[in-house]
């Protein structure tokens, strides 16, 4: 590893990142037009991806408000809001350090909030929500994760239990390899748990989409992220809240979602959460596809024979000493 890349990786791990990877700009050649790193930072040569681990207790304690010993609030804050804030602190600090060395950098918010603003007209036209830049796909391009059937990033260290952030930079850093180990998503073994348990029925069991990164093709479920938004905001039964709306049949309808979100059918307790602490500080009432994913458990046996020592992770800090 060259000195600059080693310094960047070491500093990110010291700042609190649990996973670190680097993708050269060439790995984004097939990204959608308008969402490539160079669309926002023309000088971009590398994308640094970090993952922050969400500890298992957040998954184990998640449950409906009327279940004894279960609660959504630890996941809302520690599994989502604080993790987003922490990852933003880390990339913000690293971006400034790179800038001090003469490299241009750019970071994006690690949350869906901004997506609803910039691309609102596109959402109305396509019935899809998209972000300026996808941290999950950047993580896959940097090799720190593979994508599961649910489209979430799965790592050999933590399964589905991490969130991501990124730094776009003009620095030409040494890339990390794409993940090429044992399959991290085992839909036949789990019975497509993400599809079965989604309260908004946002995943397809049979229809798929794919992307190719540096010759590697990744296939995953088509995801109706408008329907998903009902679950994120606890507007449907099973998503962790008290509101039990019916989603119209078929693809998610943006205007129905927005009108219901601002309407009178939201339970007053859910309204209090949405109005006072949702989005950046807390977010995603549901998250069942993430904290319910059995990837780590199903792959544990195979991972015993897979060498993880070359990965830049908080578990492997010693190799960078």
PDB file of C-alpha atoms in Angstrom:
ATOM      1  CA  UNK A   1       0.000   0.000   0.000  1.00  0.00           C
ATOM      2  CA  UNK A   2       1.384   3.455  -0.878  1.00  0.00           C
ATOM      3  CA  UNK A   3       2.015   5.941   1.931  1.00  0.00           C
ATOM      4  CA  UNK A   4      -0.950   8.215   1.227  1.00  0.00           C
ATOM      5  CA  UNK A   5      -3.425   5.330   1.062  1.00  0.00           C
ATOM      6  CA  UNK A   6      -1.989   3.816   4.241  1.00  0.00           C
ATOM      7  CA  UNK A   7      -2.270   7.161   6.029  1.00  0.00           C
ATOM      8  CA  UNK A   8      -5.897   7.563   4.897  1.00  0.00           C
ATOM      9  CA  UNK A   9      -6.912   4.036   5.897  1.00  0.00           C
ATOM     10  CA  UNK A  10      -5.149   4.243   9.271  1.00  0.00           C
ATOM     11  CA  UNK A  11      -6.685   7.609  10.100  1.00  0.00           C
ATOM     12  CA  UNK A  12     -10.194   6.477   9.158  1.00  0.00           C
ATOM     13  CA  UNK A  13      -9.894   3.424  11.402  1.00  0.00           C
ATOM     14  CA  UNK A  14      -8.521   5.604  14.196  1.00  0.00           C
ATOM     15  CA  UNK A  15     -11.463   7.980  13.777  1.00  0.00           C
ATOM     16  CA  UNK A  16     -13.904   5.105  14.272  1.00  0.00           C
ATOM     17  CA  UNK A  17     -14.630   3.501  10.896  1.00  0.00           C
ATOM     18  CA  UNK A  18     -15.101  -0.268  11.087  1.00  0.00           C
ATOM     19  CA  UNK A  19     -14.697  -0.964   7.364  1.00  0.00           C
ATOM     20  CA  UNK A  20     -12.597   1.000   4.862  1.00  0.00           C
ATOM     21  CA  UNK A  21     -12.195   0.524   1.127  1.00  0.00           C
ATOM     22  CA  UNK A  22     -11.162   2.482  -1.948  1.00  0.00           C
ATOM     23  CA  UNK A  23     -12.753   2.355  -5.397  1.00  0.00           C
ATOM     24  CA  UNK A  24     -11.024   3.866  -8.442  1.00  0.00           C
ATOM     25  CA  UNK A  25     -13.230   6.084 -10.562  1.00  0.00           C
ATOM     26  CA  UNK A  26     -13.244   3.448 -13.330  1.00  0.00           C
ATOM     27  CA  UNK A  27     -15.516   1.237 -11.204  1.00  0.00           C
ATOM     28  CA  UNK A  28     -18.315   3.787 -11.569  1.00  0.00           C
ATOM     29  CA  UNK A  29     -18.369   3.648 -15.371  1.00  0.00           C
ATOM     30  CA  UNK A  30     -21.789   1.956 -15.350  1.00  0.00           C
ATOM     31  CA  UNK A  31     -23.359   4.188 -12.707  1.00  0.00           C
ATOM     32  CA  UNK A  32     -26.478   6.084 -13.863  1.00  0.00           C
ATOM     33  CA  UNK A  33     -25.797   9.350 -15.626  1.00  0.00           C
ATOM     34  CA  UNK A  34     -26.132  12.234 -13.204  1.00  0.00           C
ATOM     35  CA  UNK A  35     -25.169  10.078 -10.221  1.00  0.00           C
ATOM     36  CA  UNK A  36     -21.531   9.314 -11.012  1.00  0.00           C
ATOM     37  CA  UNK A  37     -18.790  10.756  -8.796  1.00  0.00           C
ATOM     38  CA  UNK A  38     -17.451  12.845 -11.675  1.00  0.00           C
ATOM     39  CA  UNK A  39     -20.881  14.395 -12.238  1.00  0.00           C
ATOM     40  CA  UNK A  40     -20.390  16.237  -8.946  1.00  0.00           C
ATOM     41  CA  UNK A  41     -16.587  16.313  -8.660  1.00  0.00           C
ATOM     42  CA  UNK A  42     -15.083  16.271 -12.167  1.00  0.00           C
ATOM     43  CA  UNK A  43     -11.584  15.861 -10.711  1.00  0.00           C
ATOM     44  CA  UNK A  44     -12.564  12.716  -8.782  1.00  0.00           C
ATOM     45  CA  UNK A  45     -10.088   9.847  -9.088  1.00  0.00           C
ATOM     46  CA  UNK A  46     -11.022   7.754  -6.053  1.00  0.00           C
ATOM     47  CA  UNK A  47     -14.014   7.105  -3.823  1.00  0.00           C
ATOM     48  CA  UNK A  48     -13.277   6.160  -0.229  1.00  0.00           C
ATOM     49  CA  UNK A  49     -16.000   4.077   1.396  1.00  0.00           C
ATOM     50  CA  UNK A  50     -16.428   3.502   5.116  1.00  0.00           C
ATOM     51  CA  UNK A  51     -18.797   1.279   7.052  1.00  0.00           C
ATOM     52  CA  UNK A  52     -19.838   1.679  10.681  1.00  0.00           C
ATOM     53  CA  UNK A  53     -20.932  -1.462  12.484  1.00  0.00           C
ATOM     54  CA  UNK A  54     -24.359  -1.545  14.151  1.00  0.00           C
ATOM     55  CA  UNK A  55     -24.037  -3.804  17.165  1.00  0.00           C
ATOM     56  CA  UNK A  56     -26.287  -6.811  17.485  1.00  0.00           C
ATOM     57  CA  UNK A  57     -28.322  -5.570  20.443  1.00  0.00           C
ATOM     58  CA  UNK A  58     -30.039  -3.086  18.125  1.00  0.00           C
ATOM     59  CA  UNK A  59     -31.419  -5.990  16.117  1.00  0.00           C
ATOM     60  CA  UNK A  60     -32.317  -8.210  19.026  1.00  0.00           C
ATOM     61  CA  UNK A  61     -34.350  -5.604  20.924  1.00  0.00           C
ATOM     62  CA  UNK A  62     -36.313  -4.220  17.942  1.00  0.00           C
ATOM     63  CA  UNK A  63     -40.016  -4.913  18.214  1.00  0.00           C
ATOM     64  CA  UNK A  64     -43.518  -3.484  18.275  1.00  0.00           C
ATOM     65  CA  UNK A  65     -44.492  -1.060  21.037  1.00  0.00           C
ATOM     66  CA  UNK A  66     -46.837  -3.592  22.649  1.00  0.00           C
ATOM     67  CA  UNK A  67     -44.267  -6.411  22.838  1.00  0.00           C
ATOM     68  CA  UNK A  68     -42.726  -6.965  26.273  1.00  0.00           C
ATOM     69  CA  UNK A  69     -38.964  -6.435  26.300  1.00  0.00           C
ATOM     70  CA  UNK A  70     -38.957  -4.968  22.790  1.00  0.00           C
ATOM     71  CA  UNK A  71     -38.587  -1.376  21.601  1.00  0.00           C
ATOM     72  CA  UNK A  72     -37.732   0.498  18.410  1.00  0.00           C
ATOM     73  CA  UNK A  73     -35.887   3.451  19.966  1.00  0.00           C
ATOM     74  CA  UNK A  74     -32.354   1.975  20.316  1.00  0.00           C
ATOM     75  CA  UNK A  75     -32.355   1.120  16.609  1.00  0.00           C
ATOM     76  CA  UNK A  76     -33.824   4.501  15.665  1.00  0.00           C
ATOM     77  CA  UNK A  77     -30.949   6.353  17.311  1.00  0.00           C
ATOM     78  CA  UNK A  78     -27.937   4.050  17.720  1.00  0.00           C
ATOM     79  CA  UNK A  79     -28.687   1.939  14.679  1.00  0.00           C
ATOM     80  CA  UNK A  80     -29.542   4.830  12.381  1.00  0.00           C
ATOM     81  CA  UNK A  81     -29.340   8.432  13.581  1.00  0.00           C
ATOM     82  CA  UNK A  82     -26.146   8.358  15.648  1.00  0.00           C
ATOM     83  CA  UNK A  83     -24.466   6.033  13.154  1.00  0.00           C
ATOM     84  CA  UNK A  84     -25.177   8.545  10.385  1.00  0.00           C
ATOM     85  CA  UNK A  85     -23.883  11.408  12.516  1.00  0.00           C
ATOM     86  CA  UNK A  86     -20.734   9.480  13.481  1.00  0.00           C
ATOM     87  CA  UNK A  87     -19.989   8.479   9.888  1.00  0.00           C
ATOM     88  CA  UNK A  88     -20.463  12.098   8.799  1.00  0.00           C
ATOM     89  CA  UNK A  89     -18.041  13.271  11.475  1.00  0.00           C
ATOM     90  CA  UNK A  90     -15.459  10.755  10.269  1.00  0.00           C
ATOM     91  CA  UNK A  91     -15.685  11.566   6.550  1.00  0.00           C
ATOM     92  CA  UNK A  92     -15.835  15.297   7.259  1.00  0.00           C
ATOM     93  CA  UNK A  93     -12.584  15.109   9.226  1.00  0.00           C
ATOM     94  CA  UNK A  94     -10.861  12.937   6.634  1.00  0.00           C
ATOM     95  CA  UNK A  95     -12.047  15.113   3.746  1.00  0.00           C
ATOM     96  CA  UNK A  96     -10.518  18.172   5.394  1.00  0.00           C
ATOM     97  CA  UNK A  97      -7.229  16.355   6.017  1.00  0.00           C
ATOM     98  CA  UNK A  98      -7.065  15.434   2.329  1.00  0.00           C
ATOM     99  CA  UNK A  99      -7.861  19.006   1.373  1.00  0.00           C
ATOM    100  CA  UNK A 100      -5.009  20.228   3.579  1.00  0.00           C
ATOM    101  CA  UNK A 101      -2.734  17.971   1.509  1.00  0.00           C
ATOM    102  CA  UNK A 102      -3.916  19.659  -1.678  1.00  0.00           C
ATOM    103  CA  UNK A 103      -6.648  17.262  -2.835  1.00  0.00           C
ATOM    104  CA  UNK A 104     -10.210  18.280  -3.607  1.00  0.00           C
ATOM    105  CA  UNK A 105     -12.918  16.337  -1.752  1.00  0.00           C
ATOM    106  CA  UNK A 106     -16.695  16.042  -1.558  1.00  0.00           C
ATOM    107  CA  UNK A 107     -19.078  14.219   0.804  1.00  0.00           C
ATOM    108  CA  UNK A 108     -22.832  13.537   0.698  1.00  0.00           C
ATOM    109  CA  UNK A 109     -25.378  13.068   3.463  1.00  0.00           C
ATOM    110  CA  UNK A 110     -25.725   9.435   4.612  1.00  0.00           C
ATOM    111  CA  UNK A 111     -29.511   9.532   4.727  1.00  0.00           C
ATOM    112  CA  UNK A 112     -32.547   9.477   2.446  1.00  0.00           C
ATOM    113  CA  UNK A 113     -33.666  12.977   3.538  1.00  0.00           C
ATOM    114  CA  UNK A 114     -31.898  14.884   0.758  1.00  0.00           C
ATOM    115  CA  UNK A 115     -33.160  12.476  -1.899  1.00  0.00           C
ATOM    116  CA  UNK A 116     -36.742  13.645  -1.500  1.00  0.00           C
ATOM    117  CA  UNK A 117     -35.708  17.231  -2.219  1.00  0.00           C
ATOM    118  CA  UNK A 118     -33.402  17.347  -5.243  1.00  0.00           C
ATOM    119  CA  UNK A 119     -35.177  14.673  -7.270  1.00  0.00           C
ATOM    120  CA  UNK A 120     -38.788  15.348  -6.317  1.00  0.00           C
ATOM    121  CA  UNK A 121     -39.950  15.926  -9.908  1.00  0.00           C
ATOM    122  CA  UNK A 122     -38.107  12.799 -11.061  1.00  0.00           C
ATOM    123  CA  UNK A 123     -39.753  10.820  -8.267  1.00  0.00           C
ATOM    124  CA  UNK A 124     -43.189  11.936  -9.426  1.00  0.00           C
ATOM    125  CA  UNK A 125     -42.390  10.928 -13.003  1.00  0.00           C
ATOM    126  CA  UNK A 126     -40.782   7.545 -12.270  1.00  0.00           C
ATOM    127  CA  UNK A 127     -42.342   6.438  -8.949  1.00  0.00           C
ATOM    128  CA  UNK A 128     -38.796   5.942  -7.649  1.00  0.00           C
ATOM    129  CA  UNK A 129     -36.702   7.745  -5.060  1.00  0.00           C
ATOM    130  CA  UNK A 130     -33.028   8.214  -5.874  1.00  0.00           C
ATOM    131  CA  UNK A 131     -30.130   9.908  -4.127  1.00  0.00           C
ATOM    132  CA  UNK A 132     -27.441  12.142  -5.539  1.00  0.00           C
ATOM    133  CA  UNK A 133     -24.884   9.448  -4.779  1.00  0.00           C
ATOM    134  CA  UNK A 134     -25.315   5.870  -3.538  1.00  0.00           C
ATOM    135  CA  UNK A 135     -23.138   5.013  -0.534  1.00  0.00           C
ATOM    136  CA  UNK A 136     -24.206   1.349  -0.721  1.00  0.00           C
ATOM    137  CA  UNK A 137     -23.085   0.976  -4.306  1.00  0.00           C
ATOM    138  CA  UNK A 138     -19.863   2.825  -3.507  1.00  0.00           C
ATOM    139  CA  UNK A 139     -19.252   0.327  -0.690  1.00  0.00           C
ATOM    140  CA  UNK A 140     -19.719  -2.526  -3.161  1.00  0.00           C
ATOM    141  CA  UNK A 141     -17.397  -0.799  -5.641  1.00  0.00           C
ATOM    142  CA  UNK A 142     -14.781  -0.466  -2.902  1.00  0.00           C
ATOM    143  CA  UNK A 143     -15.095  -4.150  -2.036  1.00  0.00           C
ATOM    144  CA  UNK A 144     -16.072  -3.749   1.602  1.00  0.00           C
ATOM    145  CA  UNK A 145     -19.459  -5.396   0.921  1.00  0.00           C
ATOM    146  CA  UNK A 146     -21.443  -7.374  -1.599  1.00  0.00           C
ATOM    147  CA  UNK A 147     -25.120  -6.612  -2.198  1.00  0.00           C
ATOM    148  CA  UNK A 148     -27.787  -8.997  -0.942  1.00  0.00           C
ATOM    149  CA  UNK A 149     -31.138  -9.783  -2.559  1.00  0.00           C
ATOM    150  CA  UNK A 150     -32.572  -6.896  -0.519  1.00  0.00           C
ATOM    151  CA  UNK A 151     -30.028  -4.538  -2.095  1.00  0.00           C
ATOM    152  CA  UNK A 152     -28.317  -3.880   1.229  1.00  0.00           C
ATOM    153  CA  UNK A 153     -24.569  -4.102   1.692  1.00  0.00           C
ATOM    154  CA  UNK A 154     -23.486  -7.372   3.319  1.00  0.00           C
ATOM    155  CA  UNK A 155     -19.988  -7.680   4.765  1.00  0.00           C
ATOM    156  CA  UNK A 156     -18.192 -10.879   5.832  1.00  0.00           C
ATOM    157  CA  UNK A 157     -17.466  -9.284   9.208  1.00  0.00           C
ATOM    158  CA  UNK A 158     -20.905  -7.962  10.164  1.00  0.00           C
ATOM    159  CA  UNK A 159     -23.455  -9.322   7.707  1.00  0.00           C
ATOM    160  CA  UNK A 160     -26.057  -6.598   7.103  1.00  0.00           C
ATOM    161  CA  UNK A 161     -25.268  -4.678  10.285  1.00  0.00           C
ATOM    162  CA  UNK A 162     -23.470  -1.562   9.066  1.00  0.00           C
ATOM    163  CA  UNK A 163     -24.165   1.792   7.449  1.00  0.00           C
ATOM    164  CA  UNK A 164     -22.005   3.597   4.945  1.00  0.00           C
ATOM    165  CA  UNK A 165     -20.558   6.938   4.021  1.00  0.00           C
ATOM    166  CA  UNK A 166     -18.173   8.071   1.309  1.00  0.00           C
ATOM    167  CA  UNK A 167     -15.503  10.585   0.359  1.00  0.00           C
ATOM    168  CA  UNK A 168     -15.048  11.594  -3.260  1.00  0.00           C
ATOM    169  CA  UNK A 169     -11.513  12.845  -3.817  1.00  0.00           C
ATOM    170  CA  UNK A 170      -9.078  13.932  -6.498  1.00  0.00           C
ATOM    171  CA  UNK A 171      -6.386  11.894  -4.717  1.00  0.00           C
ATOM    172  CA  UNK A 172      -5.368   8.806  -6.669  1.00  0.00           C
ATOM    173  CA  UNK A 173      -5.401   6.148  -3.969  1.00  0.00           C
ATOM    174  CA  UNK A 174      -4.554   2.467  -4.148  1.00  0.00           C
ATOM    175  CA  UNK A 175      -7.812   0.544  -4.743  1.00  0.00           C
ATOM    176  CA  UNK A 176      -9.024  -2.328  -2.616  1.00  0.00           C
ATOM    177  CA  UNK A 177     -10.212  -5.495  -4.386  1.00  0.00           C
ATOM    178  CA  UNK A 178     -13.856  -6.312  -4.998  1.00  0.00           C
ATOM    179  CA  UNK A 179     -15.289  -8.881  -2.615  1.00  0.00           C
ATOM    180  CA  UNK A 180     -14.770 -12.388  -4.024  1.00  0.00           C
ATOM    181  CA  UNK A 181     -15.402 -14.645  -1.037  1.00  0.00           C
ATOM    182  CA  UNK A 182     -18.242 -16.996  -0.067  1.00  0.00           C
ATOM    183  CA  UNK A 183     -21.765 -15.862  -0.926  1.00  0.00           C
ATOM    184  CA  UNK A 184     -23.011 -13.445   1.719  1.00  0.00           C
ATOM    185  CA  UNK A 185     -26.673 -13.652   0.687  1.00  0.00           C
ATOM    186  CA  UNK A 186     -28.301 -17.087   0.979  1.00  0.00           C
ATOM    187  CA  UNK A 187     -31.937 -16.597  -0.137  1.00  0.00           C
ATOM    188  CA  UNK A 188     -32.641 -20.326  -0.439  1.00  0.00           C
ATOM    189  CA  UNK A 189     -31.422 -20.922   3.106  1.00  0.00           C
ATOM    190  CA  UNK A 190     -33.349 -18.051   4.695  1.00  0.00           C
ATOM    191  CA  UNK A 191     -36.442 -18.415   2.505  1.00  0.00           C
ATOM    192  CA  UNK A 192     -36.073 -14.823   1.302  1.00  0.00           C
ATOM    193  CA  UNK A 193     -36.742 -13.463   4.759  1.00  0.00           C
ATOM    194  CA  UNK A 194     -36.449  -9.858   3.560  1.00  0.00           C
ATOM    195  CA  UNK A 195     -39.269 -10.407   1.052  1.00  0.00           C
ATOM    196  CA  UNK A 196     -41.497 -12.281   3.500  1.00  0.00           C
ATOM    197  CA  UNK A 197     -41.168  -9.898   6.450  1.00  0.00           C
ATOM    198  CA  UNK A 198     -41.310  -6.519   4.682  1.00  0.00           C
ATOM    199  CA  UNK A 199     -44.463  -4.825   6.048  1.00  0.00           C
ATOM    200  CA  UNK A 200     -44.724  -2.645   2.933  1.00  0.00           C
ATOM    201  CA  UNK A 201     -44.173  -5.495   0.437  1.00  0.00           C
ATOM    202  CA  UNK A 202     -41.425  -3.445  -1.182  1.00  0.00           C
ATOM    203  CA  UNK A 203     -39.302  -6.340  -2.516  1.00  0.00           C
ATOM    204  CA  UNK A 204     -39.976  -8.671  -5.413  1.00  0.00           C
ATOM    205  CA  UNK A 205     -39.309 -12.370  -4.978  1.00  0.00           C
ATOM    206  CA  UNK A 206     -38.735 -12.925  -8.702  1.00  0.00           C
ATOM    207  CA  UNK A 207     -37.998  -9.634 -10.477  1.00  0.00           C
ATOM    208  CA  UNK A 208     -34.405  -8.462 -10.313  1.00  0.00           C
ATOM    209  CA  UNK A 209     -32.051  -5.694 -11.325  1.00  0.00           C
ATOM    210  CA  UNK A 210     -28.309  -5.843 -11.809  1.00  0.00           C
ATOM    211  CA  UNK A 211     -25.212  -3.717 -12.061  1.00  0.00           C
ATOM    212  CA  UNK A 212     -21.720  -4.460 -13.290  1.00  0.00           C
ATOM    213  CA  UNK A 213     -18.685  -3.162 -11.414  1.00  0.00           C
ATOM    214  CA  UNK A 214     -15.298  -3.744 -13.025  1.00  0.00           C
ATOM    215  CA  UNK A 215     -16.562  -6.882 -14.772  1.00  0.00           C
ATOM    216  CA  UNK A 216     -18.411  -8.257 -11.726  1.00  0.00           C
ATOM    217  CA  UNK A 217     -22.204  -8.451 -12.101  1.00  0.00           C
ATOM    218  CA  UNK A 218     -24.322  -8.139  -8.956  1.00  0.00           C
ATOM    219  CA  UNK A 219     -28.010  -9.087  -9.112  1.00  0.00           C
ATOM    220  CA  UNK A 220     -30.608  -8.165  -6.512  1.00  0.00           C
ATOM    221  CA  UNK A 221     -34.356  -7.664  -6.100  1.00  0.00           C
ATOM    222  CA  UNK A 222     -36.275  -4.830  -7.647  1.00  0.00           C
ATOM    223  CA  UNK A 223     -37.134  -2.561  -4.754  1.00  0.00           C
ATOM    224  CA  UNK A 224     -40.155  -0.270  -4.636  1.00  0.00           C
ATOM    225  CA  UNK A 225     -38.693   2.487  -2.496  1.00  0.00           C
ATOM    226  CA  UNK A 226     -41.950   4.439  -2.426  1.00  0.00           C
ATOM    227  CA  UNK A 227     -43.649   1.487  -0.740  1.00  0.00           C
ATOM    228  CA  UNK A 228     -40.558   1.167   1.456  1.00  0.00           C
ATOM    229  CA  UNK A 229     -41.030   4.761   2.620  1.00  0.00           C
ATOM    230  CA  UNK A 230     -44.331   3.799   4.275  1.00  0.00           C
ATOM    231  CA  UNK A 231     -42.372   1.381   6.445  1.00  0.00           C
ATOM    232  CA  UNK A 232     -39.564   3.833   7.155  1.00  0.00           C
ATOM    233  CA  UNK A 233     -42.150   6.273   8.504  1.00  0.00           C
ATOM    234  CA  UNK A 234     -44.076   3.583  10.448  1.00  0.00           C
ATOM    235  CA  UNK A 235     -47.211   4.181   8.395  1.00  0.00           C
ATOM    236  CA  UNK A 236     -48.070   0.487   8.011  1.00  0.00           C
ATOM    237  CA  UNK A 237     -48.678  -2.340  10.447  1.00  0.00           C
ATOM    238  CA  UNK A 238     -45.534  -4.224  11.382  1.00  0.00           C
ATOM    239  CA  UNK A 239     -43.159  -1.293  10.874  1.00  0.00           C
ATOM    240  CA  UNK A 240     -42.834  -0.462  14.563  1.00  0.00           C
ATOM    241  CA  UNK A 241     -45.409   2.293  14.977  1.00  0.00           C
ATOM    242  CA  UNK A 242     -49.076   2.725  15.809  1.00  0.00           C
ATOM    243  CA  UNK A 243     -50.255   3.844  12.356  1.00  0.00           C
ATOM    244  CA  UNK A 244     -51.817   1.129  10.190  1.00  0.00           C
ATOM    245  CA  UNK A 245     -52.535   2.592   6.749  1.00  0.00           C
ATOM    246  CA  UNK A 246     -53.384   0.537   3.686  1.00  0.00           C
ATOM    247  CA  UNK A 247     -51.006   1.015   0.754  1.00  0.00           C
ATOM    248  CA  UNK A 248     -52.790   1.014  -2.629  1.00  0.00           C
ATOM    249  CA  UNK A 249     -52.182  -2.086  -4.730  1.00  0.00           C
ATOM    250  CA  UNK A 250     -49.412  -1.959  -7.302  1.00  0.00           C
ATOM    251  CA  UNK A 251     -46.329   0.244  -7.495  1.00  0.00           C
ATOM    252  CA  UNK A 252     -45.900   2.884  -4.823  1.00  0.00           C
ATOM    253  CA  UNK A 253     -47.593   6.196  -5.620  1.00  0.00           C
ATOM    254  CA  UNK A 254     -45.526   9.217  -4.496  1.00  0.00           C
ATOM    255  CA  UNK A 255     -48.456  11.609  -4.128  1.00  0.00           C
ATOM    256  CA  UNK A 256     -50.455   9.119  -2.057  1.00  0.00           C
ATOM    257  CA  UNK A 257     -47.451   8.643   0.205  1.00  0.00           C
ATOM    258  CA  UNK A 258     -46.798  12.379   0.601  1.00  0.00           C
ATOM    259  CA  UNK A 259     -50.453  13.214   1.194  1.00  0.00           C
ATOM    260  CA  UNK A 260     -50.812  10.498   3.840  1.00  0.00           C
ATOM    261  CA  UNK A 261     -47.528  11.509   5.478  1.00  0.00           C
ATOM    262  CA  UNK A 262     -48.847  15.059   5.918  1.00  0.00           C
ATOM    263  CA  UNK A 263     -52.437  13.985   6.580  1.00  0.00           C
ATOM    264  CA  UNK A 264     -54.547  13.248   9.624  1.00  0.00           C
ATOM    265  CA  UNK A 265     -54.289   9.455   9.555  1.00  0.00           C
ATOM    266  CA  UNK A 266     -50.872   9.322  11.243  1.00  0.00           C
ATOM    267  CA  UNK A 267     -51.212   8.301  14.905  1.00  0.00           C
ATOM    268  CA  UNK A 268     -50.417  11.261  17.164  1.00  0.00           C
ATOM    269  CA  UNK A 269     -47.558   9.382  18.889  1.00  0.00           C
ATOM    270  CA  UNK A 270     -45.987   8.557  15.524  1.00  0.00           C
ATOM    271  CA  UNK A 271     -46.543  12.167  14.447  1.00  0.00           C
ATOM    272  CA  UNK A 272     -44.609  13.333  17.489  1.00  0.00           C
ATOM    273  CA  UNK A 273     -41.646  11.138  16.545  1.00  0.00           C
ATOM    274  CA  UNK A 274     -41.761  12.146  12.882  1.00  0.00           C
ATOM    275  CA  UNK A 275     -42.008  15.872  13.603  1.00  0.00           C
ATOM    276  CA  UNK A 276     -39.497  16.127  16.436  1.00  0.00           C
ATOM    277  CA  UNK A 277     -36.629  13.745  15.822  1.00  0.00           C
ATOM    278  CA  UNK A 278     -36.944  12.047  12.456  1.00  0.00           C
ATOM    279  CA  UNK A 279     -34.698  12.101   9.405  1.00  0.00           C
ATOM    280  CA  UNK A 280     -31.191  13.121  10.409  1.00  0.00           C
ATOM    281  CA  UNK A 281     -31.180  12.565  14.179  1.00  0.00           C
ATOM    282  CA  UNK A 282     -33.355   9.461  14.056  1.00  0.00           C
ATOM    283  CA  UNK A 283     -34.788   7.597  11.127  1.00  0.00           C
ATOM    284  CA  UNK A 284     -36.246   4.376   9.780  1.00  0.00           C
ATOM    285  CA  UNK A 285     -38.761   2.970  12.238  1.00  0.00           C
ATOM    286  CA  UNK A 286     -38.726  -0.319  10.332  1.00  0.00           C
ATOM    287  CA  UNK A 287     -35.372  -1.574   9.043  1.00  0.00           C
ATOM    288  CA  UNK A 288     -36.548  -5.195   9.140  1.00  0.00           C
ATOM    289  CA  UNK A 289     -34.592  -6.064   5.994  1.00  0.00           C
ATOM    290  CA  UNK A 290     -31.405  -4.886   7.733  1.00  0.00           C
ATOM    291  CA  UNK A 291     -31.654  -5.959  11.356  1.00  0.00           C
ATOM    292  CA  UNK A 292     -33.605  -9.103  10.457  1.00  0.00           C
ATOM    293  CA  UNK A 293     -31.153 -10.350   7.825  1.00  0.00           C
ATOM    294  CA  UNK A 294     -29.496 -13.671   8.854  1.00  0.00           C
ATOM    295  CA  UNK A 295     -26.444 -13.234   6.588  1.00  0.00           C
ATOM    296  CA  UNK A 296     -23.818 -13.304   9.338  1.00  0.00           C
ATOM    297  CA  UNK A 297     -25.326 -16.391  10.974  1.00  0.00           C
ATOM    298  CA  UNK A 298     -25.725 -18.298   7.694  1.00  0.00           C
ATOM    299  CA  UNK A 299     -22.183 -17.564   6.486  1.00  0.00           C
ATOM    300  CA  UNK A 300     -20.344 -18.078   9.793  1.00  0.00           C
ATOM    301  CA  UNK A 301     -19.171 -21.608   8.974  1.00  0.00           C
ATOM    302  CA  UNK A 302     -17.775 -20.683   5.543  1.00  0.00           C
ATOM    303  CA  UNK A 303     -16.063 -17.577   6.920  1.00  0.00           C
ATOM    304  CA  UNK A 304     -13.895 -19.703   9.212  1.00  0.00           C
ATOM    305  CA  UNK A 305     -11.971 -20.840   6.124  1.00  0.00           C
ATOM    306  CA  UNK A 306     -11.889 -17.455   4.365  1.00  0.00           C
ATOM    307  CA  UNK A 307      -8.906 -15.170   4.919  1.00  0.00           C
ATOM    308  CA  UNK A 308     -10.111 -11.742   6.077  1.00  0.00           C
ATOM    309  CA  UNK A 309      -6.703 -10.507   7.217  1.00  0.00           C
ATOM    310  CA  UNK A 310      -6.142  -8.377   4.120  1.00  0.00           C
ATOM    311  CA  UNK A 311      -9.269  -6.289   4.644  1.00  0.00           C
ATOM    312  CA  UNK A 312      -9.053  -2.842   6.236  1.00  0.00           C
ATOM    313  CA  UNK A 313     -11.313  -3.222   9.236  1.00  0.00           C
ATOM    314  CA  UNK A 314     -11.458  -2.376  12.915  1.00  0.00           C
ATOM    315  CA  UNK A 315     -11.004  -6.110  13.517  1.00  0.00           C
ATOM    316  CA  UNK A 316      -7.718  -6.105  11.602  1.00  0.00           C
ATOM    317  CA  UNK A 317      -6.121  -2.911  12.950  1.00  0.00           C
ATOM    318  CA  UNK A 318      -3.003  -4.791  13.901  1.00  0.00           C
ATOM    319  CA  UNK A 319      -1.995  -5.414  10.281  1.00  0.00           C
ATOM    320  CA  UNK A 320      -1.606  -1.665   9.747  1.00  0.00           C
ATOM    321  CA  UNK A 321       0.752  -1.155  12.697  1.00  0.00           C
TER     322      UNK A 321
END
